[in-house]
Tab-separated table of C-alpha atoms in Angstrom:
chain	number	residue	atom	x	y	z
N	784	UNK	CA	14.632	-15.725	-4.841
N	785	UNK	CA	14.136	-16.492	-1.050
N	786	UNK	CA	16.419	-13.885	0.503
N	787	UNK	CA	14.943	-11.512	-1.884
N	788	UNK	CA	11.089	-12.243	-0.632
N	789	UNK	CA	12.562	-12.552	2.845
N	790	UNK	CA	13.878	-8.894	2.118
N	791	UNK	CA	10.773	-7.673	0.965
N	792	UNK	CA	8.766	-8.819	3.769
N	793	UNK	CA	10.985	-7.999	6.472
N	794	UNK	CA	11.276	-4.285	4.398
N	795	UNK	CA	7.265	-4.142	3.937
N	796	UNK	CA	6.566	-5.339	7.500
N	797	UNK	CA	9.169	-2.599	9.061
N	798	UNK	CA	7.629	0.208	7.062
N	799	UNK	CA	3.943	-0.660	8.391
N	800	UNK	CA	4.681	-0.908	11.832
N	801	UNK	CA	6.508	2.550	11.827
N	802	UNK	CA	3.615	3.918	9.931
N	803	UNK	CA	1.197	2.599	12.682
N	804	UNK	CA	3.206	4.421	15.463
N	805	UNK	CA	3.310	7.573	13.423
N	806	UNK	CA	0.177	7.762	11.209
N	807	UNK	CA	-2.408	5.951	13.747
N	808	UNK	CA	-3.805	2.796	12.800
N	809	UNK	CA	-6.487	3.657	10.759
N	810	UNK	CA	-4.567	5.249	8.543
N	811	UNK	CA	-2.087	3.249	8.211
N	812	UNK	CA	-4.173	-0.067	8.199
N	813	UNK	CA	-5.476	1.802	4.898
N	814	UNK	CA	-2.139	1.455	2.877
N	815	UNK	CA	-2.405	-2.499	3.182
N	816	UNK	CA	-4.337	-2.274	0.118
N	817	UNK	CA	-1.320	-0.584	-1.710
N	818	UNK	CA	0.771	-4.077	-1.135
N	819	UNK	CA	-0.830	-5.460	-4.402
N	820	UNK	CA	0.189	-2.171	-6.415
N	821	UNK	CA	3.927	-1.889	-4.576
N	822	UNK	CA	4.206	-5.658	-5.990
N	823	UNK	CA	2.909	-5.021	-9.445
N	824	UNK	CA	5.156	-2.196	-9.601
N	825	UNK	CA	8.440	-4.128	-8.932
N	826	UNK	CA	7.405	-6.928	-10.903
N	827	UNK	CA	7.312	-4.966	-14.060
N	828	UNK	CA	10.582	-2.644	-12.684
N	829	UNK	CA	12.686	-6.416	-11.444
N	830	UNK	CA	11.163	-9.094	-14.068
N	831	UNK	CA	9.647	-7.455	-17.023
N	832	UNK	CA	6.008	-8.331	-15.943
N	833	UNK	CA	3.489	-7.187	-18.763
N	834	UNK	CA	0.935	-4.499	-17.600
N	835	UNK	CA	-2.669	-5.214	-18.744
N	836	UNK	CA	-5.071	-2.589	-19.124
N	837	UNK	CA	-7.394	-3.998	-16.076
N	838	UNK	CA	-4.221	-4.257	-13.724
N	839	UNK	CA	-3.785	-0.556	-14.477
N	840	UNK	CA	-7.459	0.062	-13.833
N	841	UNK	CA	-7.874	-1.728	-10.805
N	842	UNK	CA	-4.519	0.146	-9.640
N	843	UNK	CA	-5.966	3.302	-9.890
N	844	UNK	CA	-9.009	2.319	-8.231
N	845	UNK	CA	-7.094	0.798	-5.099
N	846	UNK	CA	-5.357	4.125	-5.036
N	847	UNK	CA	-8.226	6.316	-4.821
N	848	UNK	CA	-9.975	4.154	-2.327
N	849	UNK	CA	-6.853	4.668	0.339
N	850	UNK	CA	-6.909	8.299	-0.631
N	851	UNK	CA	-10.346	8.610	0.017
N	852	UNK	CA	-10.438	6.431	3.522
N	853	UNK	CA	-7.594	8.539	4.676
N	854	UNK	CA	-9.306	11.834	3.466
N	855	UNK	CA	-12.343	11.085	5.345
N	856	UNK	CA	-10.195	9.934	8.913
N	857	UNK	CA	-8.640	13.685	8.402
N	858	UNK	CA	-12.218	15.415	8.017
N	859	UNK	CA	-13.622	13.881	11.379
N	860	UNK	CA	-13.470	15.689	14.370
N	861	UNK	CA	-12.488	14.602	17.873
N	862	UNK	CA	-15.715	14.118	19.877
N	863	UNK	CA	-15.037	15.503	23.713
């Protein structure tokens, strides 16, 4: 259970700091809320975790809110 966590982390910690360099870091400070999700996900997919209707819901939420803080980063403009 420890080298798998360790894997994880090391995994999830890789894959944010190359999104930083290549998305910016607003953007990609915006897909820390997706950690919760990405662990529900495998938890059902590695242990049989039960989904409950309000774990789905609040899913969905946390999904639209980094959609919609990365749609508005896109829509601003530069300022000169």
């Amino acid at each position: 259970m420890f080298f798998l966590s360790a894997g994880a982390m090391v995994f999830g910690t890789t894959v944010y700091f190359l999104g930083t360099t290549r998305l910016g870091p607003e953007k990609a400070s915006a897909f820390i809320f997706t950690v919760p999700v990405t662990a529900l996900l495998f938890s059902v997919l590695l242990i049989g975790e039960r989904l409950e209707v309000t774990t789905i819901i609040g899913g969905i939420m946390t999904i639209t809110a980094v959609y919609l803080i990365n749609k508005s980063h896109a829509r601003q403009e530069p300022i000169d």
